[in-house]
């Protein structure tokens, strides 16, 4: 493997890790959806360019989906709690 290829692989890993962290820490559902599709695009591109195997692509896709689902549930729970607090505050 030449140096340029290794640098590209390292940069890809770094960028994908950053995207997955943003996905897991999304501030709202719109950010979450955007990061999810960015991650899917990166994974698909890497697979298409033979940068990763189909198995690795599947595992990364599952990881992105899992992170997205967990964060979505957390954001929904936060919204519900805020609404309940507002309703209770208005009733008091």
Backbone as a chain_set.jsonl record, in Angstrom:
{"seq": "XXXXXXXXXXXXXXXXXXXXXXXXXXXXXXXXXXXXXXXXXXXXXXXXXXXXXXXXXXXXXXXXXXXXXXXXXXXXXXXXXXXXXXXXXXXX", "coords": {"N": [[0.847, -1.167, 0.0], [0.626, 2.152, -0.928], [1.913, 5.32, 0.309], [0.198, 7.514, -0.093], [-2.284, 6.275, -0.464], [-2.586, 5.099, 2.072], [-2.698, 7.408, 3.657], [-5.082, 8.495, 2.692], [-6.881, 6.501, 3.523], [-6.587, 6.715, 6.305], [-7.503, 9.328, 6.663], [-10.135, 9.03, 5.797], [-11.137, 7.231, 7.753], [-10.917, 8.843, 10.003], [-12.638, 10.989, 9.348], [-15.07, 9.607, 9.037], [-15.39, 8.592, 11.632], [-15.698, 11.016, 12.996], [-18.096, 11.889, 11.843], [-19.839, 9.851, 12.707], [-19.725, 10.315, 15.451], [-20.899, 12.856, 15.548], [-23.386, 12.137, 14.679], [-24.268, 10.547, 16.794], [-24.43, 12.458, 18.755], [-26.282, 14.326, 17.957], [-28.106, 17.426, 17.865], [-30.721, 17.892, 17.298], [-33.592, 16.49, 15.569], [-33.37, 17.055, 12.833], [-30.604, 17.594, 12.434], [-29.687, 15.093, 13.133], [-30.792, 13.42, 11.13], [-29.493, 14.508, 8.888], [-26.739, 13.961, 9.428], [-26.877, 11.189, 9.507], [-27.448, 10.495, 6.841], [-25.196, 11.546, 5.607], [-23.233, 9.886, 6.702], [-24.097, 7.416, 5.618], [-23.672, 7.942, 2.904], [-20.877, 8.26, 2.847], [-20.068, 5.698, 3.617], [-21.154, 4.151, 1.553], [-19.772, 5.218, -0.651], [-17.126, 4.534, 0.016], [-17.302, 1.767, -0.11], [-18.029, 1.392, -2.797], [-15.724, 2.301, -4.047], [-13.992, 0.319, -3.416], [-12.73, 0.642, -0.993], [-13.516, -0.365, 1.392], [-14.802, -3.509, 2.544], [-17.767, -5.383, 1.61], [-18.845, -6.589, 3.875], [-17.746, -4.972, 5.916], [-18.965, -2.608, 5.201], [-21.654, -3.239, 5.706], [-21.538, -3.615, 8.497], [-20.774, -1.035, 9.331], [-22.958, 0.418, 8.395], [-24.985, -0.676, 10.017], [-24.018, 0.204, 12.487], [-24.224, 3.011, 12.208], [-27.002, 3.23, 11.883], [-27.895, 2.205, 14.345], [-26.784, 4.097, 16.137], [-28.172, 6.354, 15.289], [-30.851, 5.632, 15.83], [-30.797, 5.338, 18.651], [-30.107, 7.951, 19.467], [-32.238, 9.377, 18.416], [-34.375, 8.388, 19.953], [-33.553, 9.376, 22.44], [-33.692, 12.168, 21.986], [-36.434, 12.428, 21.486], [-37.483, 11.665, 23.975], [-36.481, 13.771, 25.529], [-37.871, 15.942, 24.408], [-40.521, 15.23, 25.063], [-40.395, 15.302, 27.862], [-39.838, 18.029, 28.225], [-42.204, 19.162, 27.214], [-44.107, 18.12, 29.02], [-43.225, 19.345, 31.369], [-43.706, 22.017, 30.704], [-46.487, 21.971, 30.452], [-47.236, 21.296, 33.061], [-46.181, 23.51, 34.367], [-47.78, 25.528, 33.305], [-50.231, 24.785, 34.305], [-49.946, 25.204, 36.969]], "CA": [[0.0, 0.0, 0.0], [1.466, 3.337, -0.979], [1.696, 6.301, 1.375], [-0.987, 8.325, -0.393], [-3.454, 5.451, -0.183], [-2.691, 4.97, 3.527], [-3.154, 8.704, 4.164], [-6.496, 8.604, 2.351], [-7.622, 5.596, 4.418], [-6.572, 7.32, 7.64], [-8.386, 10.495, 6.62], [-11.502, 8.519, 5.718], [-11.499, 6.714, 9.072], [-11.064, 9.992, 10.889], [-13.854, 11.716, 8.972], [-16.223, 8.762, 9.345], [-15.526, 8.6, 13.081], [-16.255, 12.316, 13.345], [-19.503, 11.889, 11.412], [-20.585, 8.972, 13.604], [-19.843, 11.013, 16.741], [-21.908, 13.898, 15.357], [-24.656, 11.422, 14.586], [-24.648, 10.105, 18.145], [-24.628, 13.628, 19.612], [-27.114, 15.294, 17.247], [-28.84, 18.335, 18.738], [-32.147, 17.814, 16.976], [-33.868, 15.432, 14.586], [-32.864, 17.444, 11.508], [-29.16, 17.326, 12.435], [-29.541, 13.644, 13.193], [-31.06, 12.895, 9.789], [-28.428, 14.952, 7.977], [-25.515, 13.196, 9.705], [-27.112, 9.798, 9.133], [-27.3, 10.344, 5.386], [-23.781, 11.786, 5.29], [-22.526, 8.64, 7.033], [-24.438, 6.409, 4.606], [-22.983, 8.302, 1.667], [-19.453, 7.954, 2.986], [-19.93, 4.243, 3.636], [-21.428, 3.668, 0.192], [-18.658, 5.627, -1.52], [-15.953, 3.714, 0.342], [-17.556, 0.417, -0.621], [-17.988, 1.473, -4.256], [-14.331, 2.492, -4.457], [-13.231, -0.807, -2.859], [-11.973, 1.064, 0.188], [-13.941, -1.269, 2.457], [-15.51, -4.681, 2.03], [-19.222, -5.394, 1.788], [-19.096, -6.898, 5.292], [-17.449, -3.764, 6.689], [-20.021, -1.662, 4.868], [-22.839, -3.654, 6.453], [-21.325, -3.332, 9.919], [-20.806, 0.419, 9.512], [-24.348, 0.833, 8.197], [-25.691, -1.044, 11.244], [-23.536, 1.104, 13.535], [-24.84, 4.32, 11.979], [-28.432, 3.096, 12.15], [-28.037, 2.041, 15.786], [-26.525, 5.396, 16.761], [-29.276, 7.229, 14.919], [-32.048, 5.216, 16.559], [-30.632, 5.663, 20.062], [-30.161, 9.399, 19.663], [-33.602, 9.799, 18.128], [-35.164, 8.082, 21.146], [-33.161, 10.328, 23.48], [-34.252, 13.477, 21.645], [-37.875, 12.347, 21.676], [-37.724, 11.676, 25.421], [-36.219, 15.134, 25.989], [-39.012, 16.771, 23.971], [-41.693, 14.858, 25.862], [-40.173, 15.823, 29.216], [-39.993, 19.486, 28.172], [-43.64, 19.451, 27.046], [-44.781, 17.835, 30.284], [-42.829, 20.4, 32.309], [-44.421, 23.225, 30.302], [-47.907, 21.778, 30.79], [-47.336, 21.383, 34.513], [-45.92, 24.896, 34.734], [-48.943, 26.331, 32.926], [-51.348, 24.398, 35.162], [-49.692, 25.638, 38.359]], "C": [[0.897, 1.236, 0.0], [1.043, 4.345, 0.082], [0.443, 7.118, 1.149], [-2.267, 7.557, -0.077], [-3.663, 5.322, 1.328], [-3.187, 6.27, 4.146], [-4.636, 8.904, 3.883], [-7.352, 7.714, 3.257], [-7.695, 6.169, 5.828], [-7.509, 8.515, 7.704], [-9.845, 10.062, 6.563], [-11.967, 8.019, 7.082], [-11.775, 7.852, 10.049], [-12.361, 10.751, 10.609], [-15.107, 10.909, 9.285], [-16.45, 8.712, 10.852], [-16.14, 9.907, 13.56], [-17.738, 12.385, 13.001], [-20.349, 11.014, 12.33], [-20.745, 9.593, 14.994], [-20.88, 12.123, 16.656], [-23.295, 13.28, 15.298], [-25.144, 11.045, 15.98], [-24.97, 11.283, 19.059], [-25.504, 14.689, 18.955], [-27.958, 16.131, 18.186], [-30.342, 18.32, 18.479], [-32.342, 16.766, 15.878], [-33.352, 15.783, 13.186], [-31.363, 17.198, 11.391], [-28.891, 15.827, 12.394], [-29.74, 13.014, 11.82], [-29.951, 13.264, 8.81], [-27.166, 14.124, 8.184], [-25.667, 11.728, 9.329], [-26.888, 9.604, 7.632], [-25.883, 10.664, 4.92], [-22.988, 10.517, 5.56], [-22.821, 7.559, 5.993], [-23.738, 6.681, 3.287], [-21.51, 7.965, 1.714], [-19.21, 6.445, 2.94], [-20.139, 3.667, 2.234], [-20.287, 4.008, -0.759], [-17.427, 4.77, -1.251], [-16.11, 2.305, -0.196], [-17.45, 0.397, -2.144], [-16.555, 1.573, -4.771], [-13.404, 1.394, -3.948], [-12.319, -0.388, -1.713], [-12.313, 0.214, 1.4], [-14.702, -2.423, 1.822], [-17.011, -4.518, 2.241], [-19.563, -5.66, 3.25], [-18.845, -5.68, 6.173], [-18.514, -2.706, 6.438], [-21.294, -1.977, 5.638], [-22.707, -3.334, 7.938], [-21.383, -1.835, 10.198], [-22.221, 0.968, 9.347], [-25.156, 0.532, 9.458], [-25.296, -0.132, 12.406], [-24.18, 2.484, 13.414], [-26.331, 4.281, 12.297], [-28.697, 2.985, 13.652], [-27.826, 3.374, 16.512], [-27.669, 6.361, 16.496], [-30.535, 6.902, 15.712], [-31.961, 5.588, 18.039], [-30.75, 7.162, 20.311], [-31.559, 9.93, 19.397], [-34.513, 9.548, 19.327], [-34.834, 9.047, 22.282], [-33.763, 11.705, 23.221], [-35.764, 13.504, 21.842], [-38.219, 12.393, 23.16], [-37.501, 13.067, 26.005], [-37.383, 16.051, 25.633], [-40.256, 16.485, 24.801], [-41.559, 15.422, 27.277], [-40.346, 17.341, 29.253], [-41.463, 19.88, 28.028], [-44.403, 19.222, 28.348], [-44.464, 18.895, 31.33], [-43.557, 21.703, 31.985], [-45.898, 23.137, 30.654], [-48.102, 21.899, 32.294], [-47.095, 22.79, 35.009], [-47.108, 25.8, 34.425], [-50.134, 26.031, 33.828], [-51.18, 24.907, 36.586], [-50.039, 27.063, 38.62]], "O": [[1.809, 1.355, 0.818], [-0.032, 4.239, 0.672], [-0.3, 7.39, 2.092], [-3.209, 8.102, 0.498], [-4.792, 5.423, 1.808], [-4.009, 6.244, 5.062], [-5.367, 9.419, 4.728], [-8.422, 8.127, 3.706], [-8.743, 6.113, 6.472], [-8.228, 8.693, 8.687], [-10.698, 10.667, 7.213], [-13.071, 8.346, 7.519], [-12.739, 7.819, 10.814], [-13.09, 11.108, 11.534], [-16.101, 11.466, 9.75], [-17.593, 8.782, 11.303], [-17.006, 9.904, 14.435], [-18.54, 12.888, 13.789], [-21.462, 11.397, 12.693], [-21.779, 9.419, 15.638], [-21.659, 12.314, 17.59], [-24.26, 13.845, 15.813], [-26.322, 11.216, 16.293], [-25.704, 11.126, 20.034], [-25.467, 15.849, 19.365], [-28.47, 15.626, 19.185], [-31.133, 18.693, 19.345], [-31.377, 16.231, 15.334], [-32.942, 14.895, 12.439], [-30.893, 16.665, 10.386], [-27.983, 15.361, 11.706], [-28.948, 12.172, 11.397], [-29.522, 12.439, 8.004], [-26.583, 13.635, 7.216], [-24.711, 11.092, 8.885], [-26.218, 8.66, 7.213], [-25.421, 10.099, 3.928], [-22.162, 10.114, 4.741], [-21.911, 6.866, 5.538], [-23.264, 5.757, 2.627], [-20.952, 7.447, 0.747], [-18.265, 5.977, 2.304], [-19.386, 2.799, 1.792], [-19.885, 3.179, -1.576], [-16.759, 4.329, -2.187], [-15.147, 1.715, -0.685], [-16.849, -0.513, -2.714], [-16.217, 0.997, -5.805], [-12.182, 1.516, -4.035], [-11.267, -0.988, -1.491], [-11.509, 0.083, 2.323], [-15.185, -2.317, 0.695], [-17.459, -3.626, 2.962], [-20.464, -5.031, 3.804], [-19.633, -5.386, 7.072], [-18.917, -1.991, 7.356], [-21.94, -1.072, 6.166], [-23.648, -2.843, 8.562], [-21.976, -1.411, 11.19], [-22.631, 1.873, 10.073], [-25.923, 1.377, 9.921], [-26.142, 0.257, 13.212], [-24.628, 3.054, 14.408], [-26.859, 5.206, 12.915], [-29.625, 3.608, 14.166], [-28.603, 3.733, 17.397], [-28.082, 7.101, 17.388], [-31.21, 7.805, 16.208], [-32.925, 6.091, 18.616], [-31.415, 7.59, 21.254], [-32.016, 10.842, 20.086], [-35.33, 10.4, 19.677], [-35.728, 9.487, 23.005], [-34.286, 12.337, 24.139], [-36.31, 14.5, 22.316], [-39.153, 13.091, 23.556], [-38.251, 13.497, 26.882], [-37.829, 16.844, 26.462], [-40.965, 17.41, 25.197], [-42.522, 15.962, 27.822], [-40.928, 17.88, 30.194], [-41.912, 20.836, 28.66], [-45.245, 20.034, 28.731], [-45.342, 19.298, 32.093], [-43.979, 22.418, 32.894], [-46.493, 24.117, 31.102], [-49.048, 22.546, 32.745], [-47.731, 23.228, 35.968], [-47.41, 26.723, 35.182], [-50.955, 26.91, 34.09], [-52.157, 25.028, 37.325], [-49.873, 27.543, 39.741]]}, "num_chains": 1, "name": "protein.A"}
